Coordinates of C-alpha atoms in Angstrom, one line a residue:
Chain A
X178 CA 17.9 -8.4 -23.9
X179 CA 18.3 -11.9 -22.7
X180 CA 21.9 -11.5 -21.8
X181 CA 21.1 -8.1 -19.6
X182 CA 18.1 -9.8 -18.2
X183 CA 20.6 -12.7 -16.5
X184 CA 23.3 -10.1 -15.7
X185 CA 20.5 -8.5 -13.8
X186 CA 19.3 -11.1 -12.4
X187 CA 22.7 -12.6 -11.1
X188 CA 23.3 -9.1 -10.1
X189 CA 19.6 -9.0 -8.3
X190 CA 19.7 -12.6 -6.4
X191 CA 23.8 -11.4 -5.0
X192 CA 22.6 -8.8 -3.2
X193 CA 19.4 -10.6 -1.8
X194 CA 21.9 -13.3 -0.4
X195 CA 24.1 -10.4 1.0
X196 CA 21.3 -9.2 2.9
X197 CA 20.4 -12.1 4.0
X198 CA 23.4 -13.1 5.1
X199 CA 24.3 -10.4 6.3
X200 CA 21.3 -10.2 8.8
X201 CA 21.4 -14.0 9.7
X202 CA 22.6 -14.5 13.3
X203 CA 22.2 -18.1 14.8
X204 CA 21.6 -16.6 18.3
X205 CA 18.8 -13.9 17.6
X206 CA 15.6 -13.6 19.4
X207 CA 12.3 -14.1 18.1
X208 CA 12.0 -10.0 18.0
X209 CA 14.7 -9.7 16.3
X210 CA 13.4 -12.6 13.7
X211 CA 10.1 -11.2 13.6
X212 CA 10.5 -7.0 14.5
X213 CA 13.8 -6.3 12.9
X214 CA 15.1 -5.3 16.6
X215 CA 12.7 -2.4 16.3
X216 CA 15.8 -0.7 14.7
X217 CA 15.4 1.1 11.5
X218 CA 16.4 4.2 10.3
X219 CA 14.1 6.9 8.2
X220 CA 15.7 5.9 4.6
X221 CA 15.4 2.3 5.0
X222 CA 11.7 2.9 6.8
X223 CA 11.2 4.7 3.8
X224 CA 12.4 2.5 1.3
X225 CA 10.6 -0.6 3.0
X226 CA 7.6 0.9 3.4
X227 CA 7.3 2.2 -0.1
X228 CA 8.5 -1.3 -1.5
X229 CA 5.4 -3.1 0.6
X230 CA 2.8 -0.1 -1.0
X231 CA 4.5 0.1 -4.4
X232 CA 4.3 -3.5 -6.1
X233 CA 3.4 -4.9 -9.1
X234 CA 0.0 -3.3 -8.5
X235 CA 2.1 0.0 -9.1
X236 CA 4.7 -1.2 -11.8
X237 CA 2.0 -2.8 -14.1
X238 CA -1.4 -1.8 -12.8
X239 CA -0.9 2.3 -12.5
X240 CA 0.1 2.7 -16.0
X241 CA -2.8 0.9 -17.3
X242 CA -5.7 2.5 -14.8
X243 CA -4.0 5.8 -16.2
X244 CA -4.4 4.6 -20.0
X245 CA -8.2 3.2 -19.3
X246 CA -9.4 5.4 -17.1
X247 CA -7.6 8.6 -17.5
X248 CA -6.2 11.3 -15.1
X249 CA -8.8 10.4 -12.2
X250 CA -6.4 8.1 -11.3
X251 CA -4.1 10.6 -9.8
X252 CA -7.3 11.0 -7.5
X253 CA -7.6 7.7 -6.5
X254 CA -4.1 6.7 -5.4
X255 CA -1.6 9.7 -5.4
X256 CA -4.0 12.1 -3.4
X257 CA -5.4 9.3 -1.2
X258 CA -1.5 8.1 -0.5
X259 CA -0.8 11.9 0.3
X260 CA -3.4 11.8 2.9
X261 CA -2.0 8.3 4.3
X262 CA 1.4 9.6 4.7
X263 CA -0.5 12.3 7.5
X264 CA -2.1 9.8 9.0
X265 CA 1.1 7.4 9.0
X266 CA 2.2 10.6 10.9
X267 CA -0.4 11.6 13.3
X268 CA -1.3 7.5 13.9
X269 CA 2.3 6.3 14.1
X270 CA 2.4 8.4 17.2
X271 CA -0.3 6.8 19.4
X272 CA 0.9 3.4 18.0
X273 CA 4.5 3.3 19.1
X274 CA 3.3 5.3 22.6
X275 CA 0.7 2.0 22.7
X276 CA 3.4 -0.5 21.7
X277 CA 5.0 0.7 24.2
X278 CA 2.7 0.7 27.1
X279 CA 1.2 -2.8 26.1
X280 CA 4.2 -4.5 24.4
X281 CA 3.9 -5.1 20.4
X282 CA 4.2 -8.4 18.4
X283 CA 1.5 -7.9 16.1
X284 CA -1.8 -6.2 15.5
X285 CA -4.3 -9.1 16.3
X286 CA -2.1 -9.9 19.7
X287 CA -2.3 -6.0 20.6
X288 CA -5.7 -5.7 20.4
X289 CA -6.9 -9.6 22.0
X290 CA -4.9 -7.4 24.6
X291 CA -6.2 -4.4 24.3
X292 CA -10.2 -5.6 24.5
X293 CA -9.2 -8.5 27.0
X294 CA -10.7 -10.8 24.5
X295 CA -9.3 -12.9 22.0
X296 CA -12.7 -12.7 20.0
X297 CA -11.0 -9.0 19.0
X298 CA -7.3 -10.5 17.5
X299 CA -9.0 -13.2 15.7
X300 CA -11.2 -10.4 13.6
X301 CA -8.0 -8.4 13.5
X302 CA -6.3 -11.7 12.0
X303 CA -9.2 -13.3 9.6
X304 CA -9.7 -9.4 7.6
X305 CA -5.8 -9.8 7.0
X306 CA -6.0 -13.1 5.6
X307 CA -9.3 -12.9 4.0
X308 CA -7.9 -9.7 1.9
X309 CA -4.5 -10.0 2.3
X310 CA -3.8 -13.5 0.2
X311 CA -6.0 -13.2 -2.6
X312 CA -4.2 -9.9 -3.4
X313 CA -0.7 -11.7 -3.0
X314 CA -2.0 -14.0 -5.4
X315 CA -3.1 -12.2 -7.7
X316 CA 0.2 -10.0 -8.2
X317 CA 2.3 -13.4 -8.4
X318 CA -0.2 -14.6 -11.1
X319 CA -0.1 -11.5 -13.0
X320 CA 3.6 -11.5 -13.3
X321 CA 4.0 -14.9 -13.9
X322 CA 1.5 -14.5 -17.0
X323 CA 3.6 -11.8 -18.1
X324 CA 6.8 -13.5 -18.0
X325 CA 5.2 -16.7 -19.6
X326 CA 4.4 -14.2 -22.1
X327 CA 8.0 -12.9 -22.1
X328 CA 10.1 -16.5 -22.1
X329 CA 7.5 -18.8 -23.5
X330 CA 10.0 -21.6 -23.9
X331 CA 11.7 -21.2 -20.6
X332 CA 8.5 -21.9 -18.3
X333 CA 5.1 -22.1 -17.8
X334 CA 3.2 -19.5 -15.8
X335 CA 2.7 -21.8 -12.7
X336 CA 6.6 -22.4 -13.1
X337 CA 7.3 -18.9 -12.4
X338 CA 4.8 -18.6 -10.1
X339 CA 6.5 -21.4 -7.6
X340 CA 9.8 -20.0 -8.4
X341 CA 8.5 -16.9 -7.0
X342 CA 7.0 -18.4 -4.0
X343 CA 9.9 -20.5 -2.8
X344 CA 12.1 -18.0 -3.1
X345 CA 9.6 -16.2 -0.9
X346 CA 9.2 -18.6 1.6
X347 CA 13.3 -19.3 1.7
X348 CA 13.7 -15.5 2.6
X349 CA 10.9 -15.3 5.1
X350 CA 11.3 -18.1 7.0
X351 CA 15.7 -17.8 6.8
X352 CA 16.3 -13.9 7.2
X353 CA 13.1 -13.2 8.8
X354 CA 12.5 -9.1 9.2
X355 CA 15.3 -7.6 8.8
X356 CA 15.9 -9.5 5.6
X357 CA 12.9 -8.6 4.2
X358 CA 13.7 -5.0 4.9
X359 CA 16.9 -4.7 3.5
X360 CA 15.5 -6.7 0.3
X361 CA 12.6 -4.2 0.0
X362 CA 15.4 -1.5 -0.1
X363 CA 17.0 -3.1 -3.3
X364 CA 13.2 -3.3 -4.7
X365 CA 12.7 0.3 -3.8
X366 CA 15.8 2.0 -5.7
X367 CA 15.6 -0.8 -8.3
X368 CA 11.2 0.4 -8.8
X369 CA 12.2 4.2 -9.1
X370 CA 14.9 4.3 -11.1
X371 CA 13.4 1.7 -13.9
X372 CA 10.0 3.8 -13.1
X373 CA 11.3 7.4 -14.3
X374 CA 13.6 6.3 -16.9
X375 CA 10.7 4.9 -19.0
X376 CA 8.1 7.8 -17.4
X377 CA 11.0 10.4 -18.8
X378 CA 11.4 8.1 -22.2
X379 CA 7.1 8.3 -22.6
X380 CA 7.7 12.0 -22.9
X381 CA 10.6 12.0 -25.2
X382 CA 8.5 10.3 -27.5
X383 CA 6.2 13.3 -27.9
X384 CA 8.9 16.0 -27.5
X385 CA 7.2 17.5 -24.5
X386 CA 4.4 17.1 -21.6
X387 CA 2.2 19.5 -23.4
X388 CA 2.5 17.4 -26.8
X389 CA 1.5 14.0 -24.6
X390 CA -1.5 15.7 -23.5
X391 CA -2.7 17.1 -26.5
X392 CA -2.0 13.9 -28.3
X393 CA -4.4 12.0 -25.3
X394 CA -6.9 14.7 -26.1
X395 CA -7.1 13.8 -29.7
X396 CA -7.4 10.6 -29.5
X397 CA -10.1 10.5 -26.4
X398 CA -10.6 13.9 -24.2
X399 CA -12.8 12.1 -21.9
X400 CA -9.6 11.0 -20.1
X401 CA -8.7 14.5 -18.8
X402 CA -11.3 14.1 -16.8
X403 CA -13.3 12.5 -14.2
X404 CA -15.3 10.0 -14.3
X405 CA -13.1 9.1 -17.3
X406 CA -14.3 7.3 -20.5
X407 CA -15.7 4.5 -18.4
X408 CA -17.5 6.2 -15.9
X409 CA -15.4 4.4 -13.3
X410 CA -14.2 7.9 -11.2
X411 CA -17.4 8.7 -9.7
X412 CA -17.0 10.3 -6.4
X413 CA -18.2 7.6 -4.2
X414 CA -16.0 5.6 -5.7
X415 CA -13.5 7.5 -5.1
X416 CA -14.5 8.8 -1.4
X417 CA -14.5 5.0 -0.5
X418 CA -11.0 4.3 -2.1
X419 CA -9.6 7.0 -0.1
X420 CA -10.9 5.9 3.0
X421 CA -9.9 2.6 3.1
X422 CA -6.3 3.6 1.1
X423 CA -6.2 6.3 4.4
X424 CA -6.5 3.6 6.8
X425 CA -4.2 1.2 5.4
X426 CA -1.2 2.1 8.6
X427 CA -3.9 0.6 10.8
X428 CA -5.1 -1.7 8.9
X429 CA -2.9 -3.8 7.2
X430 CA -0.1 -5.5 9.5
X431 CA 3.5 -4.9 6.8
X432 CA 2.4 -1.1 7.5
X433 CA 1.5 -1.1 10.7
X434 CA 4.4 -3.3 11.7
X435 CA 6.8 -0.8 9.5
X436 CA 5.5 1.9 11.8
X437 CA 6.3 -0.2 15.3
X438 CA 10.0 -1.5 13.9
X439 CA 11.4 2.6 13.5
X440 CA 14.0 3.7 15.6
X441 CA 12.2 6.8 17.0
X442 CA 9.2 8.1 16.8
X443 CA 11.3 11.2 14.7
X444 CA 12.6 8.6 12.3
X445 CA 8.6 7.4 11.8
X446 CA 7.8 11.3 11.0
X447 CA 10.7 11.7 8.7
X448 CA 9.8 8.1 6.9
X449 CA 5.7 9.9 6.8
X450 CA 7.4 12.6 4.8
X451 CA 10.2 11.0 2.4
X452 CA 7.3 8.5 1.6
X453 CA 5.2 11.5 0.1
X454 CA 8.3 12.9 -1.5
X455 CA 9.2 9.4 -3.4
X456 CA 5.5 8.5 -4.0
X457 CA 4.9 11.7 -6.0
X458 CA 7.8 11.1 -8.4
X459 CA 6.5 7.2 -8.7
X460 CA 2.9 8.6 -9.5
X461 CA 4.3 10.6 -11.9
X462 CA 5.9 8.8 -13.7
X463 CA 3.0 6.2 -13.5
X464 CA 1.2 9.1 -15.2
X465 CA 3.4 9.8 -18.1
X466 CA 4.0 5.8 -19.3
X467 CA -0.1 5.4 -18.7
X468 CA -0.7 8.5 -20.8
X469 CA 1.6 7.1 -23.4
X470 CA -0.1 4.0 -23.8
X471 CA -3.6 5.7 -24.3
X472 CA -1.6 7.1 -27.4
X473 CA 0.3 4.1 -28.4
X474 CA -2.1 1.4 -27.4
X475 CA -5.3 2.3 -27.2
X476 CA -7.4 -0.4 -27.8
X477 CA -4.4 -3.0 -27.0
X478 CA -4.9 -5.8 -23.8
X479 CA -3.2 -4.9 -20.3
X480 CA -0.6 -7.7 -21.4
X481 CA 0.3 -5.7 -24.5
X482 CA 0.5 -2.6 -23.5
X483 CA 2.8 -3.5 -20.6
X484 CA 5.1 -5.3 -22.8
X485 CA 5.4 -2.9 -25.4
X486 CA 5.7 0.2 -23.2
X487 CA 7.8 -1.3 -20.1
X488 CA 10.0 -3.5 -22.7
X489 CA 10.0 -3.7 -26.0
X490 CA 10.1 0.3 -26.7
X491 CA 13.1 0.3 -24.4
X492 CA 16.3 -0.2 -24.8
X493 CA 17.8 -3.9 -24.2
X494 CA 19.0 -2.9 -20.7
X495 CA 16.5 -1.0 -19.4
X496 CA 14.1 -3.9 -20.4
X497 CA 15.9 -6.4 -18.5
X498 CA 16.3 -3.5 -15.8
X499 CA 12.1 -3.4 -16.0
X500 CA 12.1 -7.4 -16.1
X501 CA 14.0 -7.7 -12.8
X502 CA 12.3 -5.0 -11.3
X503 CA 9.0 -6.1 -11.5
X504 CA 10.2 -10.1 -10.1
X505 CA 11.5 -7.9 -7.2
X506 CA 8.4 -5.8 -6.7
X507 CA 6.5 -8.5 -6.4
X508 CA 9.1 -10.6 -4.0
X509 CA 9.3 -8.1 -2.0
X510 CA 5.4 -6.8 -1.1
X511 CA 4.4 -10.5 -0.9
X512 CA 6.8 -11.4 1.4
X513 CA 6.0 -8.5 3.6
X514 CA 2.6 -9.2 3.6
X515 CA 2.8 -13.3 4.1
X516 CA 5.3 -12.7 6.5
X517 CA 3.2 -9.7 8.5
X518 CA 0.3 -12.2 8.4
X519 CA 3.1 -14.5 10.3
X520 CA 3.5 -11.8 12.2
X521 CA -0.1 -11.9 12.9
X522 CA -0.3 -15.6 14.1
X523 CA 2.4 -14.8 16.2
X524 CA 0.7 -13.0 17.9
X525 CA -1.9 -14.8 19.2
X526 CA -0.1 -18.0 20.3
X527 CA 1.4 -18.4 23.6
X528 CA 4.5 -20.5 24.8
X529 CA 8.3 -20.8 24.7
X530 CA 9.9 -18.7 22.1
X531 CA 11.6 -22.0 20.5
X532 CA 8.3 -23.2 20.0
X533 CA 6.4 -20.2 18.7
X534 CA 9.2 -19.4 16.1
X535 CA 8.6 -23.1 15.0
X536 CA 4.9 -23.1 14.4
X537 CA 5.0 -18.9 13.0
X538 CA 8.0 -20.7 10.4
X539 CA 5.4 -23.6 10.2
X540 CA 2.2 -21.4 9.2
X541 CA 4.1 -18.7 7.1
X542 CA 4.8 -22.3 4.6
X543 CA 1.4 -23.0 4.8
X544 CA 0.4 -18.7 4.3
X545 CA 2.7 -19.3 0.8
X546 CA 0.7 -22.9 0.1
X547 CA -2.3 -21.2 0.3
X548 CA -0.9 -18.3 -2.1
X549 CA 0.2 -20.5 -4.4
X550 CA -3.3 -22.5 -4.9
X551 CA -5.0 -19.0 -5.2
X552 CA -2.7 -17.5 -7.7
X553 CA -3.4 -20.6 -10.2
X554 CA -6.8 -19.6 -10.1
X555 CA -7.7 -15.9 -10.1
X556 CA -8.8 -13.8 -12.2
X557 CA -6.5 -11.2 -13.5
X558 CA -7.9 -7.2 -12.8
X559 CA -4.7 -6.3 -10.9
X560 CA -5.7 -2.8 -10.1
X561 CA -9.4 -3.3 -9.1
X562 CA -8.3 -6.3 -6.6
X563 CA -5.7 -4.3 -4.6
X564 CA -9.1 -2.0 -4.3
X565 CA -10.5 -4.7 -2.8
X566 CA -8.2 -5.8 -0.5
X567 CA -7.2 -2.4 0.9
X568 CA -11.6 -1.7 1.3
X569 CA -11.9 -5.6 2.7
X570 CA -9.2 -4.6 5.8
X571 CA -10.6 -1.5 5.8
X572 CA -13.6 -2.8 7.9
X573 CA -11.8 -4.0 10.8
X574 CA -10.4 -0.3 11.2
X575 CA -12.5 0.4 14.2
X576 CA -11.4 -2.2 16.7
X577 CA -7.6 -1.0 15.7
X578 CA -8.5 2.7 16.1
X579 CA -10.2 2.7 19.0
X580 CA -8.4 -0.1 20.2
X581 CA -5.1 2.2 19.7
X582 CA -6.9 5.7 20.8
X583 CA -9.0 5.1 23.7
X584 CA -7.4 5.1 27.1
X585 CA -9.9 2.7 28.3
X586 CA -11.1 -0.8 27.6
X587 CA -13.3 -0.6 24.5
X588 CA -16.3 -2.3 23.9
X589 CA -17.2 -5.3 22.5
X590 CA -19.7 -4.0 19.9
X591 CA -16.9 -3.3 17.7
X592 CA -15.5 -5.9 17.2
X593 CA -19.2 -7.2 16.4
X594 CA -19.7 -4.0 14.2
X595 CA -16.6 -5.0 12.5
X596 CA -17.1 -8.3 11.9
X597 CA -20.4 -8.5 10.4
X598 CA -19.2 -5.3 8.0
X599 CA -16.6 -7.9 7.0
X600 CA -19.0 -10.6 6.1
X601 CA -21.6 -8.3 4.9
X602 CA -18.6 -6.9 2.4
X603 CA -17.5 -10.2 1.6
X604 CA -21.1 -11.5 0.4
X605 CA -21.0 -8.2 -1.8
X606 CA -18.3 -9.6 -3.5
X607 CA -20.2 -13.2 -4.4
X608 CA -23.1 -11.1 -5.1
X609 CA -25.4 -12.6 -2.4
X610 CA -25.8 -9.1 -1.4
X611 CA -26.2 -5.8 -3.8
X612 CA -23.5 -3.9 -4.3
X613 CA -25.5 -0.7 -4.0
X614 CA -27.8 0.4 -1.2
X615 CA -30.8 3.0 -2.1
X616 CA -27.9 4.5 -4.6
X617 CA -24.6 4.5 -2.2
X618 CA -21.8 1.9 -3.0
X619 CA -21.5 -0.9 -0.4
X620 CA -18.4 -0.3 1.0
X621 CA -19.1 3.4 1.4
X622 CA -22.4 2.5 3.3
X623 CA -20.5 0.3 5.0
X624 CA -17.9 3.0 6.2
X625 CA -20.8 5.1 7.2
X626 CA -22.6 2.3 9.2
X627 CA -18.7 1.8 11.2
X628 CA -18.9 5.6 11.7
X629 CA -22.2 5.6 13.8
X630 CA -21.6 2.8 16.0
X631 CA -18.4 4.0 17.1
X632 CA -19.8 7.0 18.0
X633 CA -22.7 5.9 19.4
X634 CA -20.0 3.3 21.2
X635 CA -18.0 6.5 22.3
X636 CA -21.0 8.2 24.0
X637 CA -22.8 5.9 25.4
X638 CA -19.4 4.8 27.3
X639 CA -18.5 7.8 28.6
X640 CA -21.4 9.0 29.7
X641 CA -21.8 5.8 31.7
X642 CA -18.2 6.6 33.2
X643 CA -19.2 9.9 34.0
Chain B
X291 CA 4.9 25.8 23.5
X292 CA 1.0 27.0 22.5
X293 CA 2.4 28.0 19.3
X294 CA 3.7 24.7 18.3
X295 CA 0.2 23.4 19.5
X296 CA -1.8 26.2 17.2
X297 CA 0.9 25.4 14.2
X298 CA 0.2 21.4 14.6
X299 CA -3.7 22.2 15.3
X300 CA -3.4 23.9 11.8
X301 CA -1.7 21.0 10.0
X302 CA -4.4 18.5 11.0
X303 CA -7.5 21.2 10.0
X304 CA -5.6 21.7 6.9
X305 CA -5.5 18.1 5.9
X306 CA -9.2 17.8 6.4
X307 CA -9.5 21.1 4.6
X308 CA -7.7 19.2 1.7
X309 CA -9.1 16.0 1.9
X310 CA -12.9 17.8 2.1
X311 CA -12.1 19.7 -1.4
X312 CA -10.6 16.6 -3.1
X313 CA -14.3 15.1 -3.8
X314 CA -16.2 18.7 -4.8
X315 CA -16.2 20.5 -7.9
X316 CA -13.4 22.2 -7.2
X317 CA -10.5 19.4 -8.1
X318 CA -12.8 16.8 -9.5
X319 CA -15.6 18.8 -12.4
X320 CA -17.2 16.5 -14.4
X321 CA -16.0 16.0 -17.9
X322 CA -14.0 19.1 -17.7
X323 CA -10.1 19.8 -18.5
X324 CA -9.5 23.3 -18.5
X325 CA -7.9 25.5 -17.4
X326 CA -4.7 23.6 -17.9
X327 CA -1.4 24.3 -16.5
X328 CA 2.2 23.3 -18.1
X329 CA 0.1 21.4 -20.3
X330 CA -1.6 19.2 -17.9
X331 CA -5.2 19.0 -17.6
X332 CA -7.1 20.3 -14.4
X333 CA -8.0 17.8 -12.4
X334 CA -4.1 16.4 -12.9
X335 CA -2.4 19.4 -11.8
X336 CA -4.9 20.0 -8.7
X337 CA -4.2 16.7 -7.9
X338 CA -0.6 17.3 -7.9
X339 CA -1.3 20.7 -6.2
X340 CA -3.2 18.7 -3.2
X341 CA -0.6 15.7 -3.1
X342 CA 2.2 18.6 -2.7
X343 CA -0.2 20.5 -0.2
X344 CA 0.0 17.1 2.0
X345 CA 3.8 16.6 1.7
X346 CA 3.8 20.6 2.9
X347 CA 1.3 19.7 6.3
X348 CA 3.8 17.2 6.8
X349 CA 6.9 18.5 6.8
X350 CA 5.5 21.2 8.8
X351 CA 4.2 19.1 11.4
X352 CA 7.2 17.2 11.7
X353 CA 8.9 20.0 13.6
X354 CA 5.8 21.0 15.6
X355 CA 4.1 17.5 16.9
X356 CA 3.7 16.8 20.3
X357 CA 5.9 14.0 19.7
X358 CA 8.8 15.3 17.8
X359 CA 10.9 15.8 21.1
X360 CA 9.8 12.5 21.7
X361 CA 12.9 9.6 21.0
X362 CA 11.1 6.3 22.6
X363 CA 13.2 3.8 21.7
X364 CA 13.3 -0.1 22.2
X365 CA 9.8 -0.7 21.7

């Protein structure tokens, strides 16, 4: 396996020096650094945007929430992805018309714009970074435990860790963008290929679908089923999952900006729909390797599970294929999300392009720092984290929505609204608040409390206009 | 013109539709897997039925939105 897995490898890190290469020009503008040139096409869109969604969370995290939890899961990311897509769709269109009425270099800028008040893209900014780096770090620690697991003798888990975040950094801060893209393209076809071999090889092993299944109802027929064997799938649970998953285009700047940097508004609808297309096959397969493992491994750890399924019940070459895969699903959706929080900053500083370039370079190093320190010391529930990151941004979805729908200059009390949802989330987490109010989850009372005061916003507004 | 309107009008109901049914009974019953289909258990192939039910809307409306004529380049 060892040979494959540095064939690979050498194979992997060519084509991400292509690319960069490739896309390096000496005389490019700071849009083109940062925005790609606004010029992709629908299969790359597709490709990048599937690479920022699908990362380790996916490769490792899926199958196991499949083997724990049971078929619920399909529930909680495949349909709420499904409705995503629509809303990349039916959003994506009053974004790029926005972007280009009041210019576009990232979400927090747009809407400090947008509500004539900086107050608004500094909320915009600090949800990002509040939920976007701990769930960078967490996906570098997880598979930098695993391959410390793998290579024991080679390094220790912080090794790989740094190894992953200066490569990172190098490919950010050189290729910018367009980079980026092109490298999320190699992670795409690289995910889905190792993906549904091993999802087709899970099958094999019990002849037939129907076989897998009724082996998984033998051995615990709670996971056909919601709320699965540990009551997880309830359906506020699963309500609030799919509304902040649903928002993640607004949300969450590497989607947002992935909407922005297509070529047409026709390539963003075609990208809406090969992203369904792809994700389905990805989900399934997630399906069919977690399914496995609640067979094979039942009462074995995350760690071994994922080793023995995605590796050593492989062949040589398709474990080294896996091994690879997963470096570059991680690579790639933490450098699109460090460099959209980049992006971010951008934003919101003024001044000569030389300059801003500098400092956006300047803070993207200290974005990876900051990664780096957090990865050493989180905890490891892969799955459940990414929840928590995509609910966390969730809360700052109504200053981007109404920021992006409303013709007119919203009001202030969202971005108050938002804020203190933020906060009021975040103390939920350290438990200095309950995570339950008079029986509803947090997040989902949350949701609802967002809900009235942008109507009540809405209405009072126009009828003072009218 | 109208009809392209009343065709998108019916993808966006129809996610809503979807996205309504996805936390009743209907998909998600309680500790219940049958009836099952090709060997997968209900709330799987439901699932699957409302994931391919969205990639549908879509590929509907991509023909049909307001904006599909649309071509705004150089943002």
């Amino acid at each position: 396996m060892i040979t494959w897995f540095w064939i690979f490898s050498i194979i992997y890190i060519g084509l991400l020096i292509y690319a960069s290469t490739r896309t390096y020009n000496k005389k490019r503008s700071i849009d083109d650094f940062m925005l790609a040139g606004s010029n992709i096409g629908s299969i790359l869109g597709v490709l990048t945007y599937a690479a920022a969604l699908f990362s380790a969370f996916i490769f490792m995290g899926m199958p196991d929430f499949f083997r724990v939890h049971g078929v619920g899961a399909w529930i909680f990311l495949a349909v709420s992805d499904g409705a995503m897509f629509f809303f990349i769709f039916w959003f994506g269109y009053y974004l790029r018309n926005k972007a280009k009425t009041v210019g576009f270099k990232g979400m927090a800028g747009m809407m400090s714009h947008v509500y004539q008040t900086k107050w608004a893209g500094y909320t915009v900014f600090v949800g990002a970074f509040l939920f976007l780096i701990p769930y960078v770090a967490i996906q570098i620690r997880g598979i930098s435990i695993f391959f410390n697991a793998i290579f024991p003798a080679l390094l220790p888990s912080w090794g790989w860790a740094l190894i992953i975040v200066l490569i990172m950094l190098a490919y950010g801060i050189i290729g910018g963008l367009k980079a980026i893209v092109f490298s999320d393209a190699i992670q795409a076809l690289l995910l889905l290929t190792v993906l549904w071999i091993i999802g087709y090889n899970c099958v094999k092993y019990f002849g037939n679908v129907n076989n897998l299944f009724e082996q998984v109802e033998i051995v615990d027929n709670r996971l056909l089923s919601t709320p699965g064997p540990q009551g997880l799938f309830t359906v506020q649970f699963l309500l609030a999952t799919f509304i902040s998953i649903l928002l993640l285009p607004a949300t969450q700047p590497q989607f947002s900006t992935r909407i922005v940097v297509m070529k047409s508004m026709r390539e963003t609808y075609r990208m809406a729909a090969g992203l369904c297309i792809v994700a389905t096959f990805v989900f399934v397969a997630t399906a069919f390797i977690g399914m496995y493992g609640a067979v094979r491994y039942t009462t074995a750890s995350t760690r071994e599970f994922i080793s023995n399924s995605l590796l050593f019940d492989q062949s040589n070459a398709l474990a080294a294929l896996a091994i690879v895969g997963l470096f570059a699903a991680v690579l790639s959706t933490s450098n699109a999300q460090v460099f959209a929080l980049g992006s971010e900053f951008r934003s919101l500083i003024r001044g000569e392009d030389r300059s801003v370039l500098l400092r956006t370079r300047i803070a993207l190093a200290l974005f990876a720092v900051v990664v780096m320190i957090f990865s050493v010391i989180m905890s490891d529930e892969l799955v459940l984290l990414a929840r928590v990151s995509f609910t966390g941004t969730s809360m700052i979805a109504p200053i981007i929505l109404v920021g992006i729908l409303s013709k007119k200059r919203p009001g202030k009390e969202l971005i108050i609204a938002s804020a203190i949802a933020l906060f009021l989330f975040l103390f939920s987490l350290s438990e200095y608040i309950p995570d339950e109010i008079g029986g509803v989850r947090i997040d989902l009372a949350l949701h609802g409390f967002l809900v009235l005061v942008v109507l009540t916003s809405l209405a009072v507004r126009s009828k003072r206009s009218n | 013109m109208k009809h392209r309107k009343r065709i998108w009008r019916f993808c966006q109901w129809g996610v809503v539709f979807l996205s309504v049914i996805t936390f009743t009974p209907l998909v998600i019953p309680a500790n219940t897997y049958l009836p099952k289909l090709f060997g997968l258990p209900y709330t799987l192939w439901a699932g699957m039925l409302l994931t391919l039910g969205y990639t549908v809307l879509i590929l509907i409306g991509i023909s049909v939105h307001p904006g599909a004529t649309q071509n705004n380049k150089n943002i």
